[in-house]
Amino acid sequence: MIALILRRLLVLPLVLAGVAVTTFLIAAVSPFDPIAAYVGNETPISRQTREEIARAWGLDKPLAAQMLGWLGRVVQGDLGYSRLQGGKPVAQIIRERIGPSALLVGSALGLVLVGGLVVGTLAAAYRDSWFDWLVRAVCHFSIASPSFWIALLFLLVFSVQLGWLPGAGIADPRAAEGGRIDLRRLVLPMLSLAFTQQAWFTMFVRNTVLDLLREDYIRFAQAHGKSWLAIVFRHALPNALIPFVTLIGVHLSEILGGTVLVESIFAWPGLGTLTRDAALGVDIPLLMAITLGASFLVVMGNLLADVAYRVLDPRVREGRL
C-alpha cells in the first residue's frame, strides 16, 4: 500500500503540470480578450493604454515565456494576483471562497451517500415493487436532466411558486449578522447538487445488492429463518459498501464540476461562482489556480478511495483481485 501511495504522489506533479499547460493553452486560444474584459467590452480604449496593460500583465511576452513564468512563481508558492478582483492575491480570494463551497459540497455529498445507500438498498430489497419502479424512474430522470435545469426547476417551484425557501445568496443582506451563513439558503443548492449526482450512487447500490442477494450465504441465512430486511442490511449491504467507496472517488470530479452551475444559479459565493467569473473575465491567474486546486483534490480523492478499498477488502490488499 505504501508503494501505491508513493507512486501516486510521484505522478501528482506530472498530472498537475499537464493540467496547467492544457488550461493555459486553452485560455490562450480563447476568443475572449482579457484586456477588453478588464476595462469593459463597451469601453473604448486607446492603443497605448492597451499596450501598457499588456506589458503590466506580461501579455506582450511569448506564450511559452508567460507559461514558464507562471509555473515558476507557483512552484515558489506565489499564485499571482487577480486581474478582475482589484489586484488581490489569488490565494486570499480562494481562501475567502473555499468555506461556502466546502459546506455546499460536503452537505450534498453526505446527502448523496446516505440517501444512495438507504434508497438503493430498499429498492433492491423490494425489487419490482412500486417503490423500486419509482426509484428507477427518478434516477433515470436525474441522469437525463442537465444540472442547471434541475437547479432552475427547484428554484422556480420551492422558492418562486411555493415560497418555502430563499433562493439566492448565502445570507439575508438585511440581517444584522452580516456574512453569517443562513442554513435555510443552503437547502436548495444542496438539494440541486445532490439530486444531479444521486442516481449513479443509488443505482450502483441497488444493482450491487441485487447481485449479492443471489449468493449462497444469503440463501443460507434465509433458510435459518432470518427476516428479509435483516438479511439485506446485515449481510448484503456491508459487502456492497466496498466497491461503493471507489465510486465516491470516481464521481468527486463531477460533484466539484457541478458546483459551477449550481452556485451560479443560486448566487452562492463559493469557488464555483468564482470559476465562472474567472472564465468569463479571462482572469488567467485565478482560473489556473482554481483548476490546479480542483485537480489536486480529484487526484487525492482517488488515492484515498484506492487506499480505503485496500483496507476494506483483504483480497485486493493481498493481490488476489
mmCIF file of C-alpha atoms in Angstrom:
data_model
loop_
_atom_site.group_PDB
_atom_site.id
_atom_site.type_symbol
_atom_site.label_atom_id
_atom_site.label_comp_id
_atom_site.label_asym_id
_atom_site.label_seq_id
_atom_site.Cartn_x
_atom_site.Cartn_y
_atom_site.Cartn_z
ATOM 1 C CA MET A 1 0.000 0.000 0.000
ATOM 2 C CA ILE A 2 2.892 2.345 0.753
ATOM 3 C CA ALA A 3 4.214 1.686 -2.759
ATOM 4 C CA LEU A 4 0.814 2.659 -4.183
ATOM 5 C CA ILE A 5 0.784 5.927 -2.229
ATOM 6 C CA LEU A 6 4.352 6.768 -3.253
ATOM 7 C CA ARG A 7 3.605 6.039 -6.929
ATOM 8 C CA ARG A 8 0.554 8.301 -6.899
ATOM 9 C CA LEU A 9 2.414 11.102 -5.103
ATOM 10 C CA LEU A 10 5.279 10.890 -7.606
ATOM 11 C CA VAL A 11 2.850 11.109 -10.527
ATOM 12 C CA LEU A 12 0.925 14.008 -8.950
ATOM 13 C CA PRO A 13 3.337 16.803 -10.077
ATOM 14 C CA LEU A 14 3.211 15.485 -13.660
ATOM 15 C CA VAL A 15 -0.597 15.449 -13.606
ATOM 16 C CA LEU A 16 -0.761 18.988 -12.234
ATOM 17 C CA ALA A 17 1.807 20.202 -14.791
ATOM 18 C CA GLY A 18 -0.214 18.628 -17.609
ATOM 19 C CA VAL A 19 -3.420 20.250 -16.334
ATOM 20 C CA ALA A 20 -1.672 23.616 -16.030
ATOM 21 C CA VAL A 21 -0.247 23.506 -19.562
ATOM 22 C CA THR A 22 -3.558 22.372 -21.069
ATOM 23 C CA THR A 23 -5.535 25.062 -19.235
ATOM 24 C CA PHE A 24 -3.014 27.727 -20.224
ATOM 25 C CA LEU A 25 -3.160 26.746 -23.901
ATOM 26 C CA ILE A 26 -6.978 26.681 -23.911
ATOM 27 C CA ALA A 27 -7.052 30.156 -22.338
ATOM 28 C CA ALA A 28 -4.508 31.399 -24.880
ATOM 29 C CA VAL A 29 -6.561 30.327 -27.906
ATOM 30 C CA SER A 30 -9.818 31.513 -26.321
ATOM 31 C CA PRO A 31 -11.618 34.168 -28.415
ATOM 32 C CA PHE A 32 -12.182 36.274 -25.288
ATOM 33 C CA ASP A 33 -9.876 39.271 -24.832
ATOM 34 C CA PRO A 34 -8.651 39.625 -21.205
ATOM 35 C CA ILE A 35 -7.935 43.350 -21.619
ATOM 36 C CA ALA A 36 -11.401 44.026 -23.061
ATOM 37 C CA ALA A 37 -12.933 42.011 -20.201
ATOM 38 C CA TYR A 38 -10.899 44.062 -17.702
ATOM 39 C CA VAL A 39 -11.871 47.525 -18.973
ATOM 40 C CA GLY A 40 -15.340 46.505 -20.149
ATOM 41 C CA ASN A 41 -16.322 45.359 -23.603
ATOM 42 C CA GLU A 42 -18.233 48.574 -24.305
ATOM 43 C CA THR A 43 -15.463 50.875 -23.064
ATOM 44 C CA PRO A 44 -13.246 52.374 -25.782
ATOM 45 C CA ILE A 45 -9.518 52.025 -25.109
ATOM 46 C CA SER A 46 -6.555 53.589 -26.850
ATOM 47 C CA ARG A 47 -3.791 51.515 -28.361
ATOM 48 C CA GLN A 48 -1.247 52.973 -25.935
ATOM 49 C CA THR A 49 -3.357 52.051 -22.898
ATOM 50 C CA ARG A 50 -3.850 48.538 -24.253
ATOM 51 C CA GLU A 51 -0.101 48.108 -24.711
ATOM 52 C CA GLU A 52 0.581 49.385 -21.181
ATOM 53 C CA ILE A 53 -1.902 46.911 -19.664
ATOM 54 C CA ALA A 54 -0.489 44.058 -21.766
ATOM 55 C CA ARG A 55 3.040 44.972 -20.642
ATOM 56 C CA ALA A 56 1.993 45.135 -16.975
ATOM 57 C CA TRP A 57 0.371 41.678 -17.179
ATOM 58 C CA GLY A 58 3.192 40.176 -19.236
ATOM 59 C CA LEU A 59 0.939 39.530 -22.215
ATOM 60 C CA ASP A 60 3.489 41.087 -24.572
ATOM 61 C CA LYS A 61 5.846 38.146 -23.959
ATOM 62 C CA PRO A 62 5.787 34.897 -25.976
ATOM 63 C CA LEU A 63 3.260 32.310 -24.781
ATOM 64 C CA ALA A 64 5.941 29.877 -23.604
ATOM 65 C CA ALA A 65 7.601 32.608 -21.537
ATOM 66 C CA GLN A 66 4.264 33.521 -19.943
ATOM 67 C CA MET A 67 3.537 29.902 -19.057
ATOM 68 C CA LEU A 68 7.002 29.133 -17.690
ATOM 69 C CA GLY A 69 6.999 32.344 -15.680
ATOM 70 C CA TRP A 70 3.657 31.461 -14.108
ATOM 71 C CA LEU A 71 4.743 27.896 -13.323
ATOM 72 C CA GLY A 72 7.966 29.186 -11.752
ATOM 73 C CA ARG A 73 6.042 31.517 -9.448
ATOM 74 C CA VAL A 74 3.600 28.738 -8.486
ATOM 75 C CA VAL A 75 6.469 26.442 -7.520
ATOM 76 C CA GLN A 76 7.647 29.203 -5.182
ATOM 77 C CA GLY A 77 4.164 29.433 -3.637
ATOM 78 C CA ASP A 78 3.097 32.609 -5.460
ATOM 79 C CA LEU A 79 -0.276 32.129 -7.212
ATOM 80 C CA GLY A 80 -0.209 35.679 -8.558
ATOM 81 C CA TYR A 81 -2.789 38.429 -8.457
ATOM 82 C CA SER A 82 -6.322 38.507 -9.835
ATOM 83 C CA ARG A 83 -6.872 40.841 -12.767
ATOM 84 C CA LEU A 84 -10.599 41.281 -12.122
ATOM 85 C CA GLN A 85 -10.713 41.298 -8.307
ATOM 86 C CA GLY A 86 -8.925 44.591 -7.795
ATOM 87 C CA GLY A 87 -5.450 43.063 -7.918
ATOM 88 C CA LYS A 88 -5.999 40.998 -4.755
ATOM 89 C CA PRO A 89 -3.751 37.980 -4.204
ATOM 90 C CA VAL A 90 -5.276 34.842 -5.733
ATOM 91 C CA ALA A 91 -4.551 32.806 -2.590
ATOM 92 C CA GLN A 92 -6.525 35.285 -0.463
ATOM 93 C CA ILE A 93 -9.521 35.218 -2.822
ATOM 94 C CA ILE A 94 -9.605 31.405 -2.817
ATOM 95 C CA ARG A 95 -9.363 31.289 0.991
ATOM 96 C CA GLU A 96 -12.376 33.601 1.247
ATOM 97 C CA ARG A 97 -14.479 31.406 -1.067
ATOM 98 C CA ILE A 98 -13.425 27.916 -0.013
ATOM 99 C CA GLY A 99 -15.617 27.808 3.121
ATOM 100 C CA PRO A 100 -19.029 28.194 1.394
ATOM 101 C CA SER A 101 -18.044 25.685 -1.313
ATOM 102 C CA ALA A 102 -16.795 23.149 1.246
ATOM 103 C CA LEU A 103 -20.093 23.466 3.132
ATOM 104 C CA LEU A 104 -22.140 23.010 -0.049
ATOM 105 C CA VAL A 105 -20.136 20.069 -1.439
ATOM 106 C CA GLY A 106 -19.832 18.361 1.954
ATOM 107 C CA SER A 107 -23.547 18.559 2.739
ATOM 108 C CA ALA A 108 -24.540 17.464 -0.788
ATOM 109 C CA LEU A 109 -22.063 14.565 -0.736
ATOM 110 C CA GLY A 110 -23.318 13.427 2.675
ATOM 111 C CA LEU A 111 -26.899 13.514 1.417
ATOM 112 C CA VAL A 112 -25.957 11.573 -1.722
ATOM 113 C CA LEU A 113 -24.085 8.870 0.197
ATOM 114 C CA VAL A 114 -26.678 8.310 2.937
ATOM 115 C CA GLY A 115 -29.626 8.610 0.551
ATOM 116 C CA GLY A 116 -27.990 6.388 -2.073
ATOM 117 C CA LEU A 117 -27.245 3.646 0.457
ATOM 118 C CA VAL A 118 -30.680 3.636 2.092
ATOM 119 C CA VAL A 119 -32.816 4.108 -1.030
ATOM 120 C CA GLY A 120 -30.696 1.806 -3.225
ATOM 121 C CA THR A 121 -30.781 -0.961 -0.612
ATOM 122 C CA LEU A 122 -34.546 -0.683 -0.121
ATOM 123 C CA ALA A 123 -35.093 -0.710 -3.901
ATOM 124 C CA ALA A 124 -33.091 -3.936 -4.133
ATOM 125 C CA ALA A 125 -34.869 -5.472 -1.151
ATOM 126 C CA TYR A 126 -38.260 -4.791 -2.746
ATOM 127 C CA ARG A 127 -37.295 -5.445 -6.351
ATOM 128 C CA ASP A 128 -40.008 -4.804 -8.976
ATOM 129 C CA SER A 129 -42.308 -3.255 -6.360
ATOM 130 C CA TRP A 130 -43.848 0.193 -6.883
ATOM 131 C CA PHE A 131 -41.056 1.647 -4.723
ATOM 132 C CA ASP A 132 -38.367 0.077 -6.932
ATOM 133 C CA TRP A 133 -40.054 1.388 -10.089
ATOM 134 C CA LEU A 134 -40.333 4.866 -8.551
ATOM 135 C CA VAL A 135 -36.649 4.902 -7.548
ATOM 136 C CA ARG A 136 -35.542 3.801 -11.009
ATOM 137 C CA ALA A 137 -37.778 6.385 -12.702
ATOM 138 C CA VAL A 138 -36.381 9.193 -10.532
ATOM 139 C CA CYS A 139 -32.808 8.022 -11.166
ATOM 140 C CA HIS A 140 -33.295 7.917 -14.946
ATOM 141 C CA PHE A 141 -34.914 11.359 -14.812
ATOM 142 C CA SER A 142 -31.937 12.665 -12.806
ATOM 143 C CA ILE A 143 -29.373 11.205 -15.220
ATOM 144 C CA ALA A 144 -31.170 12.596 -18.277
ATOM 145 C CA SER A 145 -31.674 16.099 -16.844
ATOM 146 C CA PRO A 146 -28.965 18.792 -17.032
ATOM 147 C CA SER A 147 -27.876 20.086 -13.640
ATOM 148 C CA PHE A 148 -28.688 23.714 -14.471
ATOM 149 C CA TRP A 149 -32.248 22.717 -15.455
ATOM 150 C CA ILE A 150 -32.726 20.841 -12.167
ATOM 151 C CA ALA A 151 -31.449 23.862 -10.220
ATOM 152 C CA LEU A 152 -33.767 26.234 -12.103
ATOM 153 C CA LEU A 153 -36.712 23.865 -11.548
ATOM 154 C CA PHE A 154 -36.065 23.695 -7.785
ATOM 155 C CA LEU A 155 -35.686 27.479 -7.678
ATOM 156 C CA LEU A 156 -38.954 28.031 -9.560
ATOM 157 C CA VAL A 157 -41.019 25.539 -7.550
ATOM 158 C CA PHE A 158 -39.741 25.850 -3.972
ATOM 159 C CA SER A 159 -38.698 29.495 -3.913
ATOM 160 C CA VAL A 160 -40.749 31.411 -6.508
ATOM 161 C CA GLN A 161 -44.029 29.453 -6.617
ATOM 162 C CA LEU A 162 -44.311 27.984 -3.109
ATOM 163 C CA GLY A 163 -42.101 30.486 -1.283
ATOM 164 C CA TRP A 164 -40.869 27.847 1.150
ATOM 165 C CA LEU A 165 -37.162 28.615 0.938
ATOM 166 C CA PRO A 166 -34.974 31.594 -0.023
ATOM 167 C CA GLY A 167 -33.471 31.162 -3.452
ATOM 168 C CA ALA A 168 -30.309 33.231 -3.635
ATOM 169 C CA GLY A 169 -27.271 34.262 -1.669
ATOM 170 C CA ILE A 170 -25.632 32.923 1.442
ATOM 171 C CA ALA A 171 -27.315 35.252 3.944
ATOM 172 C CA ASP A 172 -30.004 37.883 4.143
ATOM 173 C CA PRO A 173 -28.317 41.192 3.190
ATOM 174 C CA ARG A 174 -30.610 42.955 5.707
ATOM 175 C CA ALA A 175 -29.521 40.681 8.585
ATOM 176 C CA ALA A 176 -27.528 42.210 11.440
ATOM 177 C CA GLU A 177 -25.109 39.238 11.448
ATOM 178 C CA GLY A 178 -23.647 40.341 8.106
ATOM 179 C CA GLY A 179 -21.955 37.481 6.237
ATOM 180 C CA ARG A 180 -23.086 34.718 8.613
ATOM 181 C CA ILE A 181 -24.331 31.700 6.650
ATOM 182 C CA ASP A 182 -28.106 31.172 6.746
ATOM 183 C CA LEU A 183 -28.602 27.403 6.593
ATOM 184 C CA ARG A 184 -32.081 27.816 5.070
ATOM 185 C CA ARG A 185 -30.370 29.272 1.986
ATOM 186 C CA LEU A 186 -28.184 26.169 1.782
ATOM 187 C CA VAL A 187 -31.127 23.781 1.286
ATOM 188 C CA LEU A 188 -31.978 24.443 -2.379
ATOM 189 C CA PRO A 189 -28.405 24.463 -3.776
ATOM 190 C CA MET A 190 -27.593 21.379 -1.676
ATOM 191 C CA LEU A 191 -30.672 19.508 -2.926
ATOM 192 C CA SER A 192 -29.973 20.531 -6.533
ATOM 193 C CA LEU A 193 -26.359 19.356 -6.399
ATOM 194 C CA ALA A 194 -27.280 16.133 -4.591
ATOM 195 C CA PHE A 195 -30.176 15.324 -6.930
ATOM 196 C CA THR A 196 -27.970 15.576 -10.028
ATOM 197 C CA GLN A 197 -25.453 13.114 -8.534
ATOM 198 C CA GLN A 198 -27.561 10.671 -6.520
ATOM 199 C CA ALA A 199 -28.694 8.493 -9.435
ATOM 200 C CA TRP A 200 -25.280 6.874 -10.026
ATOM 201 C CA PHE A 201 -24.860 6.006 -6.350
ATOM 202 C CA THR A 202 -28.428 4.783 -5.852
ATOM 203 C CA MET A 203 -28.444 2.552 -8.940
ATOM 204 C CA PHE A 204 -24.971 1.221 -8.136
ATOM 205 C CA VAL A 205 -26.040 0.215 -4.623
ATOM 206 C CA ARG A 206 -29.286 -1.306 -5.921
ATOM 207 C CA ASN A 207 -27.575 -3.438 -8.581
ATOM 208 C CA THR A 208 -24.730 -4.496 -6.276
ATOM 209 C CA VAL A 209 -27.123 -5.553 -3.505
ATOM 210 C CA LEU A 210 -29.243 -7.463 -6.062
ATOM 211 C CA ASP A 211 -26.154 -9.431 -7.155
ATOM 212 C CA LEU A 212 -25.235 -10.173 -3.540
ATOM 213 C CA LEU A 213 -28.757 -11.375 -2.735
ATOM 214 C CA ARG A 214 -28.194 -14.268 -5.179
ATOM 215 C CA GLU A 215 -25.177 -15.532 -3.215
ATOM 216 C CA ASP A 216 -25.329 -18.834 -1.329
ATOM 217 C CA TYR A 217 -24.722 -17.290 2.095
ATOM 218 C CA ILE A 218 -27.834 -15.158 1.645
ATOM 219 C CA ARG A 219 -29.935 -18.235 0.894
ATOM 220 C CA PHE A 220 -28.349 -19.940 3.907
ATOM 221 C CA ALA A 221 -29.435 -17.012 6.109
ATOM 222 C CA GLN A 222 -32.943 -17.242 4.645
ATOM 223 C CA ALA A 223 -33.054 -20.940 5.402
ATOM 224 C CA HIS A 224 -32.340 -20.116 9.063
ATOM 225 C CA GLY A 225 -35.494 -18.009 9.201
ATOM 226 C CA LYS A 226 -33.910 -14.541 9.428
ATOM 227 C CA SER A 227 -36.079 -11.636 8.353
ATOM 228 C CA TRP A 228 -35.611 -10.310 4.816
ATOM 229 C CA LEU A 229 -34.639 -6.763 5.859
ATOM 230 C CA ALA A 230 -32.174 -8.118 8.435
ATOM 231 C CA ILE A 231 -30.510 -10.219 5.719
ATOM 232 C CA VAL A 232 -30.331 -7.234 3.359
ATOM 233 C CA PHE A 233 -28.944 -4.708 5.841
ATOM 234 C CA ARG A 234 -26.707 -7.038 7.913
ATOM 235 C CA HIS A 235 -25.309 -9.343 5.224
ATOM 236 C CA ALA A 236 -25.738 -7.846 1.741
ATOM 237 C CA LEU A 237 -25.256 -4.111 2.379
ATOM 238 C CA PRO A 238 -21.860 -4.342 4.192
ATOM 239 C CA ASN A 239 -20.393 -6.231 1.213
ATOM 240 C CA ALA A 240 -21.841 -3.671 -1.203
ATOM 241 C CA LEU A 241 -20.038 -0.850 0.610
ATOM 242 C CA ILE A 242 -16.579 -1.927 -0.588
ATOM 243 C CA PRO A 243 -16.985 -1.108 -4.321
ATOM 244 C CA PHE A 244 -19.143 1.857 -3.274
ATOM 245 C CA VAL A 245 -16.006 3.506 -1.870
ATOM 246 C CA THR A 246 -14.336 3.610 -5.285
ATOM 247 C CA LEU A 247 -17.421 5.197 -6.824
ATOM 248 C CA ILE A 248 -17.026 8.167 -4.475
ATOM 249 C CA GLY A 249 -13.519 8.853 -5.777
ATOM 250 C CA VAL A 250 -14.583 8.487 -9.403
ATOM 251 C CA HIS A 251 -17.516 10.907 -9.097
ATOM 252 C CA LEU A 252 -15.745 13.501 -6.948
ATOM 253 C CA SER A 253 -14.752 15.448 -10.069
ATOM 254 C CA GLU A 254 -18.393 15.544 -11.259
ATOM 255 C CA ILE A 255 -19.576 16.834 -7.892
ATOM 256 C CA LEU A 256 -16.934 19.586 -7.913
ATOM 257 C CA GLY A 257 -17.775 20.467 -11.533
ATOM 258 C CA GLY A 258 -21.475 20.621 -10.714
ATOM 259 C CA THR A 259 -20.877 23.443 -8.230
ATOM 260 C CA VAL A 260 -20.090 25.877 -11.071
ATOM 261 C CA LEU A 261 -23.658 25.870 -12.426
ATOM 262 C CA VAL A 262 -25.455 25.334 -9.113
ATOM 263 C CA GLU A 263 -23.574 28.121 -7.308
ATOM 264 C CA SER A 264 -24.096 30.461 -10.254
ATOM 265 C CA ILE A 265 -27.866 29.886 -10.317
ATOM 266 C CA PHE A 266 -28.303 30.305 -6.550
ATOM 267 C CA ALA A 267 -25.736 33.158 -6.277
ATOM 268 C CA TRP A 268 -23.791 31.054 -3.766
ATOM 269 C CA PRO A 269 -20.471 32.849 -3.190
ATOM 270 C CA GLY A 270 -18.190 29.828 -3.490
ATOM 271 C CA LEU A 271 -15.442 28.592 -5.774
ATOM 272 C CA GLY A 272 -17.942 27.566 -8.470
ATOM 273 C CA THR A 273 -19.146 31.143 -8.902
ATOM 274 C CA LEU A 274 -15.558 32.332 -8.754
ATOM 275 C CA THR A 275 -14.614 29.874 -11.523
ATOM 276 C CA ARG A 276 -17.404 31.191 -13.755
ATOM 277 C CA ASP A 277 -16.345 34.804 -13.172
ATOM 278 C CA ALA A 278 -12.693 33.968 -13.820
ATOM 279 C CA ALA A 279 -13.542 32.144 -17.062
ATOM 280 C CA LEU A 280 -15.809 34.899 -18.396
ATOM 281 C CA GLY A 281 -13.307 37.582 -17.427
ATOM 282 C CA VAL A 282 -10.309 35.617 -18.761
ATOM 283 C CA ASP A 283 -8.642 36.055 -15.371
ATOM 284 C CA ILE A 284 -5.852 33.572 -16.123
ATOM 285 C CA PRO A 285 -4.028 33.599 -12.737
ATOM 286 C CA LEU A 286 -7.270 32.995 -10.842
ATOM 287 C CA LEU A 287 -8.573 30.396 -13.310
ATOM 288 C CA MET A 288 -5.297 28.475 -13.311
ATOM 289 C CA ALA A 289 -5.131 28.385 -9.505
ATOM 290 C CA ILE A 290 -8.720 27.096 -9.188
ATOM 291 C CA THR A 291 -8.139 24.454 -11.888
ATOM 292 C CA LEU A 292 -4.959 23.217 -10.235
ATOM 293 C CA GLY A 293 -6.639 23.109 -6.820
ATOM 294 C CA ALA A 294 -9.586 21.111 -8.170
ATOM 295 C CA SER A 295 -7.224 18.710 -9.976
ATOM 296 C CA PHE A 296 -5.265 18.207 -6.750
ATOM 297 C CA LEU A 297 -8.467 17.372 -4.842
ATOM 298 C CA VAL A 298 -9.594 14.882 -7.518
ATOM 299 C CA VAL A 299 -6.235 13.068 -7.555
ATOM 300 C CA MET A 300 -6.097 12.912 -3.764
ATOM 301 C CA GLY A 301 -9.744 11.782 -3.604
ATOM 302 C CA ASN A 302 -8.995 8.896 -5.977
ATOM 303 C CA LEU A 303 -5.909 7.994 -3.941
ATOM 304 C CA LEU A 304 -7.911 7.933 -0.695
ATOM 305 C CA ALA A 305 -10.584 5.786 -2.373
ATOM 306 C CA ASP A 306 -7.962 3.270 -3.551
ATOM 307 C CA VAL A 307 -6.373 3.149 -0.087
ATOM 308 C CA ALA A 308 -9.764 2.676 1.573
ATOM 309 C CA TYR A 309 -10.608 -0.092 -0.926
ATOM 310 C CA ARG A 310 -7.452 -1.980 0.008
ATOM 311 C CA VAL A 311 -8.081 -1.501 3.715
ATOM 312 C CA LEU A 312 -11.665 -2.765 3.485
ATOM 313 C CA ASP A 313 -11.064 -5.700 1.100
ATOM 314 C CA PRO A 314 -8.208 -8.056 2.072
ATOM 315 C CA ARG A 315 -8.388 -9.792 -1.359
ATOM 316 C CA VAL A 316 -7.238 -6.580 -3.059
ATOM 317 C CA ARG A 317 -4.607 -5.980 -0.367
ATOM 318 C CA GLU A 318 -3.171 -9.462 -0.926
ATOM 319 C CA GLY A 319 -3.258 -9.130 -4.725
ATOM 320 C CA ARG A 320 -5.915 -11.801 -5.298
ATOM 321 C CA LEU A 321 -8.091 -9.380 -7.284
#
